PDB file of C-alpha atoms in Angstrom:
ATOM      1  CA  UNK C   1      47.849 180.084  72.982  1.00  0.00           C
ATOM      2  CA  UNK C   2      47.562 176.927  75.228  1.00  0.00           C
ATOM      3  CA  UNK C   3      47.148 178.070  78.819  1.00  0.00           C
ATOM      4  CA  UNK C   4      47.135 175.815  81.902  1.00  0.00           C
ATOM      5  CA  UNK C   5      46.176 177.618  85.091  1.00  0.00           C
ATOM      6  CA  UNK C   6      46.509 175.230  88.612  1.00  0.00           C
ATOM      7  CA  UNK C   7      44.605 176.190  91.721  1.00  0.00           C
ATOM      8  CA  UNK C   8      43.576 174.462  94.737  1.00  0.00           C
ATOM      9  CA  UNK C   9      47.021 174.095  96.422  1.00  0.00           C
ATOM     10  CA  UNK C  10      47.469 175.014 100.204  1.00  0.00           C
ATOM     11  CA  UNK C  11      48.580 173.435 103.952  1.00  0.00           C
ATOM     12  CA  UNK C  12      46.523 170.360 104.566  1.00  0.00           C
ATOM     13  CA  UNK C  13      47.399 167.976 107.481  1.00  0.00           C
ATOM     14  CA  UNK C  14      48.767 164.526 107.290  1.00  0.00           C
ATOM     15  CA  UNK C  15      45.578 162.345 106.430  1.00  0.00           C
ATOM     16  CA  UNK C  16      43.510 165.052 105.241  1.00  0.00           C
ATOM     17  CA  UNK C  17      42.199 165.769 101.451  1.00  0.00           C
ATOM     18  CA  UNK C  18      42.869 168.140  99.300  1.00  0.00           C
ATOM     19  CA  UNK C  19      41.180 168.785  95.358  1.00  0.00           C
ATOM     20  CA  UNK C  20      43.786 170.481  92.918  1.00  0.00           C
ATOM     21  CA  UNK C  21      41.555 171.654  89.755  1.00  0.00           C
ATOM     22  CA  UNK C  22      43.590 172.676  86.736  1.00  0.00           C
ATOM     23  CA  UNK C  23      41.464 175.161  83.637  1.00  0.00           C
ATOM     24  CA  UNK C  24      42.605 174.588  80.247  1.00  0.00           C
ATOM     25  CA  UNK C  25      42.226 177.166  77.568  1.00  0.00           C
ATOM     26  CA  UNK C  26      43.622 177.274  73.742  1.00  0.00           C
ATOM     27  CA  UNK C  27      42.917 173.831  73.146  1.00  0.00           C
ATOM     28  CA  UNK C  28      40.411 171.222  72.107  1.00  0.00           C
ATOM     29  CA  UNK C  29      40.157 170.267  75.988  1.00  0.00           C
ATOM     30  CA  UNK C  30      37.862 167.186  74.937  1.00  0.00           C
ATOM     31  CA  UNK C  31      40.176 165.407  72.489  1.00  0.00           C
ATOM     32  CA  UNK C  32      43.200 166.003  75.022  1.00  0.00           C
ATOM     33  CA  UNK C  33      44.805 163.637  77.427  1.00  0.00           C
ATOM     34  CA  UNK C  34      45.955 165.463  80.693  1.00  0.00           C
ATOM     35  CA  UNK C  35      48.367 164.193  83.619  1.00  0.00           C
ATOM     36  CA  UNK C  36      49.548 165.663  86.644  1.00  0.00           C
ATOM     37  CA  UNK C  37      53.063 165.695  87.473  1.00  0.00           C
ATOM     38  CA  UNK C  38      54.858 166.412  91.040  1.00  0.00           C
ATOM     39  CA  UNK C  39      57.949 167.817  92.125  1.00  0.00           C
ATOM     40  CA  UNK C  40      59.032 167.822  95.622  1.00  0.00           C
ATOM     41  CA  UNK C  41      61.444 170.870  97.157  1.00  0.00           C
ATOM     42  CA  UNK C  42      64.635 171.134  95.300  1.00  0.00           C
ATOM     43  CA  UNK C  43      63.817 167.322  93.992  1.00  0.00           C
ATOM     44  CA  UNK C  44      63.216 166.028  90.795  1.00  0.00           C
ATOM     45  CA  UNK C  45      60.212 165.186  88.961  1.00  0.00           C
ATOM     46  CA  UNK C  46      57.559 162.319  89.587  1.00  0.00           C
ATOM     47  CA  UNK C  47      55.086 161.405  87.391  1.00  0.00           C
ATOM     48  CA  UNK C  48      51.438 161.379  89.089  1.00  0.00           C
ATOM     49  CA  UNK C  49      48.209 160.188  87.224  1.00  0.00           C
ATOM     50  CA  UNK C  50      46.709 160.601  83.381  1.00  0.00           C
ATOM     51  CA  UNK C  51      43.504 160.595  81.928  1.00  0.00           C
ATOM     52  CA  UNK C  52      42.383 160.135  78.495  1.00  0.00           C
ATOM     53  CA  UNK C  53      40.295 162.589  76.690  1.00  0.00           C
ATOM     54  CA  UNK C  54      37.311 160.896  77.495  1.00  0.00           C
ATOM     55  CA  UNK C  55      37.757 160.348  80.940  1.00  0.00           C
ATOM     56  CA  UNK C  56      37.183 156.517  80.231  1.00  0.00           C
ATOM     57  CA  UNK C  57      41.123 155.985  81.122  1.00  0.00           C
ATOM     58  CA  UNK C  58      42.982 156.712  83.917  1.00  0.00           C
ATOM     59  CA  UNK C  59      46.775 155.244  85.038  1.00  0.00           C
ATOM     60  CA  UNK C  60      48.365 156.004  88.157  1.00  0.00           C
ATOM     61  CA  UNK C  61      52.184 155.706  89.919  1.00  0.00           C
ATOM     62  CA  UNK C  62      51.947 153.293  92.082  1.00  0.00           C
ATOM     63  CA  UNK C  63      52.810 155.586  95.082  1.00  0.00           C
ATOM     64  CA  UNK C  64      49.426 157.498  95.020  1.00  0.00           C
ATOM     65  CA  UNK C  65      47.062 154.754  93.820  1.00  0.00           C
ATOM     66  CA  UNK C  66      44.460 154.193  96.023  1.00  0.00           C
ATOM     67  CA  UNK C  67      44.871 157.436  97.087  1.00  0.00           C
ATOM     68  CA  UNK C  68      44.834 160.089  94.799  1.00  0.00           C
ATOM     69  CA  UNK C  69      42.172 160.129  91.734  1.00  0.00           C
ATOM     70  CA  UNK C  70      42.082 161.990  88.770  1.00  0.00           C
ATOM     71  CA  UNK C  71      39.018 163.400  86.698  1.00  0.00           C
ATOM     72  CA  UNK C  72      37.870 165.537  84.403  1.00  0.00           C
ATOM     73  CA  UNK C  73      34.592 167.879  83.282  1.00  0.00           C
ATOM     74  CA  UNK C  74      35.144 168.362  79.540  1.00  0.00           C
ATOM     75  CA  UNK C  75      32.272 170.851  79.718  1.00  0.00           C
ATOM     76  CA  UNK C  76      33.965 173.126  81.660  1.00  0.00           C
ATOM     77  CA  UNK C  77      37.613 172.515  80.841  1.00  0.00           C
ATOM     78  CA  UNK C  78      38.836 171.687  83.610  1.00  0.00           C
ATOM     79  CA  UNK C  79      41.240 168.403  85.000  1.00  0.00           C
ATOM     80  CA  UNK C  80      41.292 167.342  88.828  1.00  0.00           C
ATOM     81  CA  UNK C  81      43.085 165.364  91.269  1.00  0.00           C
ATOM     82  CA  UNK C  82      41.759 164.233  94.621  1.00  0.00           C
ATOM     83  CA  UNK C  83      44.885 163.663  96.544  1.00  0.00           C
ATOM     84  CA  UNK C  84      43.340 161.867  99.825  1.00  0.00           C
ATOM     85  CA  UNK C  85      45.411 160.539 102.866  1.00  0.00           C
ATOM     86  CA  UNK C  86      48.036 162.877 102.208  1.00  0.00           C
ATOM     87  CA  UNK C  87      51.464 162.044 104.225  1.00  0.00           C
ATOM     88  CA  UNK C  88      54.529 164.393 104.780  1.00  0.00           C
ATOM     89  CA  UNK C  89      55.901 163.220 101.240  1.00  0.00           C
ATOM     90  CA  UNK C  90      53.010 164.220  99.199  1.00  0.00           C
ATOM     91  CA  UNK C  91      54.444 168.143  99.762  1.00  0.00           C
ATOM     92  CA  UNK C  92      55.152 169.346  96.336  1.00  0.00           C
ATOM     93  CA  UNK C  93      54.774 171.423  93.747  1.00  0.00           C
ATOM     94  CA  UNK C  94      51.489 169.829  91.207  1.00  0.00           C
ATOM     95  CA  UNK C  95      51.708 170.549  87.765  1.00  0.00           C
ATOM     96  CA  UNK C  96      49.431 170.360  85.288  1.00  0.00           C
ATOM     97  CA  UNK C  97      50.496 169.081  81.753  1.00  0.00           C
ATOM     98  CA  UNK C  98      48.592 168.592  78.720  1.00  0.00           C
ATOM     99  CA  UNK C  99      49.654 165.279  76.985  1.00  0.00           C
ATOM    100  CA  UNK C 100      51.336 165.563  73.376  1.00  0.00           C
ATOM    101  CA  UNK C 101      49.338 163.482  71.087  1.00  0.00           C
ATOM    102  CA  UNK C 102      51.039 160.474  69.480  1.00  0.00           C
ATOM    103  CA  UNK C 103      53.514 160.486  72.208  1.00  0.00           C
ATOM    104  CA  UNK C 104      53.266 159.961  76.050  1.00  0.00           C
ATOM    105  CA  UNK C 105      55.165 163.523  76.492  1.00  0.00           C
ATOM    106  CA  UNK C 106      53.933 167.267  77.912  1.00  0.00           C
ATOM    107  CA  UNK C 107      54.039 169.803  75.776  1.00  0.00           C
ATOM    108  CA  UNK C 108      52.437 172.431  77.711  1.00  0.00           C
ATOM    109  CA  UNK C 109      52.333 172.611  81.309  1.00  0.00           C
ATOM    110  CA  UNK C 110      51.058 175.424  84.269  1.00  0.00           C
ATOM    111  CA  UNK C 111      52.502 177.141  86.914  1.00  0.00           C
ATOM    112  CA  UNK C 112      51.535 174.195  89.484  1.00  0.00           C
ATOM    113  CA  UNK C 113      49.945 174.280  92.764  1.00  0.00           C
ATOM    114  CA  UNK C 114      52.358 174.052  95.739  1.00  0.00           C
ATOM    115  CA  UNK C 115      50.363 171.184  98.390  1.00  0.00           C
ATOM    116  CA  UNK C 116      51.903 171.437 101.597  1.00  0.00           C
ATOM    117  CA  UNK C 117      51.210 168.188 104.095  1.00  0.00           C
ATOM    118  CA  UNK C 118      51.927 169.429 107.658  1.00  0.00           C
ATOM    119  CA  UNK C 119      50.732 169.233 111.061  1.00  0.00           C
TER     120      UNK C 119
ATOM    121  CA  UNK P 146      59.123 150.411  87.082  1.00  0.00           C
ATOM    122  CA  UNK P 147      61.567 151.434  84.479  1.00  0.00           C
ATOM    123  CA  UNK P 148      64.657 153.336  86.252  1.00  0.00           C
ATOM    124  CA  UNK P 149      65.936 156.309  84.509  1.00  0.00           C
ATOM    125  CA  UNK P 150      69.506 157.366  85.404  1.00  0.00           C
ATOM    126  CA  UNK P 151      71.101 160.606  84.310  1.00  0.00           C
ATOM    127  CA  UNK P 152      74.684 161.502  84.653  1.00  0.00           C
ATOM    128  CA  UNK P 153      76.306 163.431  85.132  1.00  0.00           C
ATOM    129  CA  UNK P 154      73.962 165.397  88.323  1.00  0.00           C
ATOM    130  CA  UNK P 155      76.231 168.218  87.889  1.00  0.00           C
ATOM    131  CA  UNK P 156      77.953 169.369  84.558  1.00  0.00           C
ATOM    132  CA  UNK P 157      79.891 172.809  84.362  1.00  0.00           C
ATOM    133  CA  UNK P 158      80.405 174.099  81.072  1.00  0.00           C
ATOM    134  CA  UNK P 159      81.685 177.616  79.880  1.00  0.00           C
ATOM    135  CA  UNK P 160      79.298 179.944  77.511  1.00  0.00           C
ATOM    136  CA  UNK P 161      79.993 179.238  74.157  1.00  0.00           C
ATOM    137  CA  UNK P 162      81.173 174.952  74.628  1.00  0.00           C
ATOM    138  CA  UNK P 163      78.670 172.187  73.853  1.00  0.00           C
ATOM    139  CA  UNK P 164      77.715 169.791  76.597  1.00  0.00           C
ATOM    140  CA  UNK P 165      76.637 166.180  76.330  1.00  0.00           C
ATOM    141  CA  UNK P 166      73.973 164.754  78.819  1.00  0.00           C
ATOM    142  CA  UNK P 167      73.512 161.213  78.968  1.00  0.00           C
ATOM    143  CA  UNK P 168      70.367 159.569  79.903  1.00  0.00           C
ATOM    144  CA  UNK P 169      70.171 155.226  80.919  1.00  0.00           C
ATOM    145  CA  UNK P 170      67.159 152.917  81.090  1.00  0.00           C
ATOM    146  CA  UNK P 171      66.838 149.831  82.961  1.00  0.00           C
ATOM    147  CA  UNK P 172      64.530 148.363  79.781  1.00  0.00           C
ATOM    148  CA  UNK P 173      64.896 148.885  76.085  1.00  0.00           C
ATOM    149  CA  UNK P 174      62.611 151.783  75.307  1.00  0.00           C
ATOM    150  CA  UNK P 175      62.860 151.902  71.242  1.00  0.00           C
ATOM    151  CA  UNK P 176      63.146 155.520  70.699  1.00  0.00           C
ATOM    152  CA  UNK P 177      60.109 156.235  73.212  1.00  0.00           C
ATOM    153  CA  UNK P 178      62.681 159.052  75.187  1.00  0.00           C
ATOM    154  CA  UNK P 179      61.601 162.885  75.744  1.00  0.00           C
ATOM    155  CA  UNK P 180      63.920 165.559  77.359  1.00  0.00           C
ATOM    156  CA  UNK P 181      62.689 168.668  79.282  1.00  0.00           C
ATOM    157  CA  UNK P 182      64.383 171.352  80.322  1.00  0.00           C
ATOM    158  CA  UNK P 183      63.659 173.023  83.848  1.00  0.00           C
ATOM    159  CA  UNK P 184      64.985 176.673  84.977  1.00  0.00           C
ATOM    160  CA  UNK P 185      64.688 177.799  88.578  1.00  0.00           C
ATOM    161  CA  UNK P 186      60.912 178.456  89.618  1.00  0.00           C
ATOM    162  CA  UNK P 187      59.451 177.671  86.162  1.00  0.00           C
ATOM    163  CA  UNK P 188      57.790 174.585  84.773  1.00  0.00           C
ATOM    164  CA  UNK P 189      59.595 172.069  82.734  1.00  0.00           C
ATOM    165  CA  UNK P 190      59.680 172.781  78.841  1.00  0.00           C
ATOM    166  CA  UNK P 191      59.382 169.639  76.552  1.00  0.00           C
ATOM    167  CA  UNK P 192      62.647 169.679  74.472  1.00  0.00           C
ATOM    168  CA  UNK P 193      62.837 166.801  72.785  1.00  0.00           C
ATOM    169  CA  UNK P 194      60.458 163.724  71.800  1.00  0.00           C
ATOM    170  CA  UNK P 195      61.291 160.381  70.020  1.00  0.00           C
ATOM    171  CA  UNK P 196      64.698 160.485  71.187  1.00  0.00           C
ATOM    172  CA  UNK P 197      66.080 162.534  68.291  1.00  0.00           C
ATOM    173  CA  UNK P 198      62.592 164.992  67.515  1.00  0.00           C
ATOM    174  CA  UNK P 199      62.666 168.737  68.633  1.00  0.00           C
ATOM    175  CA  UNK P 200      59.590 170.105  69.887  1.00  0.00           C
ATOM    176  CA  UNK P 201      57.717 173.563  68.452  1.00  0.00           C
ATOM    177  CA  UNK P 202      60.544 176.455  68.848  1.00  0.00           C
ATOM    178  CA  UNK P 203      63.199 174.549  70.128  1.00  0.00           C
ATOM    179  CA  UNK P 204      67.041 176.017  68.979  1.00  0.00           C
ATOM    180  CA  UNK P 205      68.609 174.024  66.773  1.00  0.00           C
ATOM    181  CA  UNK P 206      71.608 173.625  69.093  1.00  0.00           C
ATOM    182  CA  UNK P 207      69.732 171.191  71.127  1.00  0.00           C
ATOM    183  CA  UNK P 208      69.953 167.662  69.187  1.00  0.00           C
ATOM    184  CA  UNK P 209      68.963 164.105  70.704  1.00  0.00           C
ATOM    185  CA  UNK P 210      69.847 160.927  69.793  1.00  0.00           C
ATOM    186  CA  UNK P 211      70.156 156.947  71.230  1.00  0.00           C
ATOM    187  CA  UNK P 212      67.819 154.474  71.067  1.00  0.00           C
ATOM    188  CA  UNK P 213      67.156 151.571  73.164  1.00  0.00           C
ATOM    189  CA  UNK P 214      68.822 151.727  76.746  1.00  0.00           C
ATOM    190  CA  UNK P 215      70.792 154.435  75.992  1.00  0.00           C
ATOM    191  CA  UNK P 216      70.092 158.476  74.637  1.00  0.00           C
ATOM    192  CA  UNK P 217      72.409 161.227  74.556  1.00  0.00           C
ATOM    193  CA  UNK P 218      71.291 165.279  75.056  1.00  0.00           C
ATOM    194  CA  UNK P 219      73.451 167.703  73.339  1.00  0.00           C
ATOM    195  CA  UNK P 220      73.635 171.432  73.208  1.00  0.00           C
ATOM    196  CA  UNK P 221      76.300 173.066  71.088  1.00  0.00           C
ATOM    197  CA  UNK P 222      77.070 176.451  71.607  1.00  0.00           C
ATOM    198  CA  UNK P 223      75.322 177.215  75.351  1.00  0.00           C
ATOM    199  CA  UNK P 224      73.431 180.478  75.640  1.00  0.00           C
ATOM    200  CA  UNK P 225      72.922 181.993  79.005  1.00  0.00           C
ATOM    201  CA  UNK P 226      69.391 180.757  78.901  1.00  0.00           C
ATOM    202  CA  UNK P 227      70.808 177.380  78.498  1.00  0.00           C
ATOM    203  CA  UNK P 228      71.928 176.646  82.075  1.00  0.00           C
ATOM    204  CA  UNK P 229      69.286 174.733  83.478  1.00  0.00           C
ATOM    205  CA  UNK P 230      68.228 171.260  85.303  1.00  0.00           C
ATOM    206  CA  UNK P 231      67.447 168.871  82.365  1.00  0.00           C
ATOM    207  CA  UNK P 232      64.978 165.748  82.766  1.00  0.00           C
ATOM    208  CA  UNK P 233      64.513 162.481  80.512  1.00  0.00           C
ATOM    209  CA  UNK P 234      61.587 160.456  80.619  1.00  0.00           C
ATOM    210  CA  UNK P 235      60.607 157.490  79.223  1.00  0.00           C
ATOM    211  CA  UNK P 236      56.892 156.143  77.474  1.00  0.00           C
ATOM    212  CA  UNK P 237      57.158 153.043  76.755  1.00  0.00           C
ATOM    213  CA  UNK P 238      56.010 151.215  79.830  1.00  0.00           C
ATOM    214  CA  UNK P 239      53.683 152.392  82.860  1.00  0.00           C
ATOM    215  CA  UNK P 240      54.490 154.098  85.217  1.00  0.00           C
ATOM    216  CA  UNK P 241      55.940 156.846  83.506  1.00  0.00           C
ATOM    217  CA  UNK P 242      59.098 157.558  84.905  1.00  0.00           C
ATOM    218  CA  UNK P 243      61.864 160.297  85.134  1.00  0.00           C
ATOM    219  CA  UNK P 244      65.294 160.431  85.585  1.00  0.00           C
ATOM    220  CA  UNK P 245      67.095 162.083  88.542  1.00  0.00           C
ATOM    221  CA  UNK P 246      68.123 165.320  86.509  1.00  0.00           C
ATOM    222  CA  UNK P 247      71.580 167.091  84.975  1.00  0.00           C
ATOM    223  CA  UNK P 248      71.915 170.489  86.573  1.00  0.00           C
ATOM    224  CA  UNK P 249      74.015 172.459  83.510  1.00  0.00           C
ATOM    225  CA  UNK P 250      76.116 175.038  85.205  1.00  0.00           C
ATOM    226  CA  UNK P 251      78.084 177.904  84.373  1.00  0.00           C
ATOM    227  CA  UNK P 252      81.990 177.093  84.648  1.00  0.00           C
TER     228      UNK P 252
END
């Protein structure tokens, strides 16, 4: 069974950094694209950043490039995201999804980490 | 940036009827369309892929079609487990990008 478990969410002021780490388990994490997805408060949702199985690859939206970056450690099964600079509209929900191969689609996703960008 | 528009944002439907959820792109896509479907405090489930493919243990009452600009959601019969906030999202051109949503509601 494919399980995707967020952590690293929490109350960060606007400007500060926060690291969301996401630990994959039932699949071959090394051969597996991963992307992070957003949804803000009773909005819809925004596609973040993905990263190739490698690592090699990464592709952002535009609104957190610069900003936010995305890794990996395929020896420990685990994706990241650095979301830096955070502003008020950064508050969301952060899920993790595991990216369907052959396709650009997530077929397995986790709980997600709420980030909350307050003063 | 590829705009995805859903309508309708709301769609009441009794227990039992079918409902059809459309989904628009601003740019041909092919057939490079997914639908998710999202129930209150859970993550998004991948319904459909390819426009018209269901994913692993998806009902057979959920069927997609449309290709190019324009794709089409249906679910015959709706369960109670049914009414939900359903996504498309397109892959053909970065960024990714999602439409707004279709909240499915009980009439």
């Amino acid at each position: 069974e494919v399980q995707l478990v967020e952590s690293g969410g929490g109350l960060v002021q606007p400007g500060g950094s926060l690291r969301l780490s996401c630990a994959a388990s039932g699949l071959t994490f090394r051969n597996s694209a991963m992307s992070w997805v957003r949804q803000a408060p009773g909005k819809g949702l925004e596609w973040v950043s993905l990263i190739s199985g490698s690592g090699d690859s990464t592709y952002y939206a535009d609104s957190v490039r610069g900003r936010f970056t995305i890794s990996r450690d395929n020896s420990k099964n685990t994706l990241y995201v650095l979301l830096s600079s955070l502003r008020a509209e950064d508050t969301a929900i952060y899920y993790c999804a595991h990216v369907d191969t052959g396709t650009i689609t997530f077929d397995y996703w986790g709980q997600g980490a709420l980030v909350t960008v307050s003063s | 940036e590829i705009v995805m528009t859903q309508s309708p944002a709301t769609l009441s439907v009794s227990p039992g009827e079918s409902a059809t959820l459309s989904c628009r792109a601003s740019q041909s896509l092919g057939t490079n369309l997914a639908w998710y479907q999202q129930t209150p405090g859970q993550a998004p489930r991948l319904l459909i892929f390819g426009a018209s493919s269901r994913a692993t243990g998806i009902p057979a009452r959920f069927s997609g079609s449309g290709s190019g600009a324009e794709f089409t959601l249906t679910i015959s019969s709706l369960q109670s487990e049914d009414f939900a906030v359903y996504y498309c999202q397109q892959y053909t051109h970065w960024p990714l990008t999602f439409g707004g949503g279709t909240k499915v509601e009980i009439k």
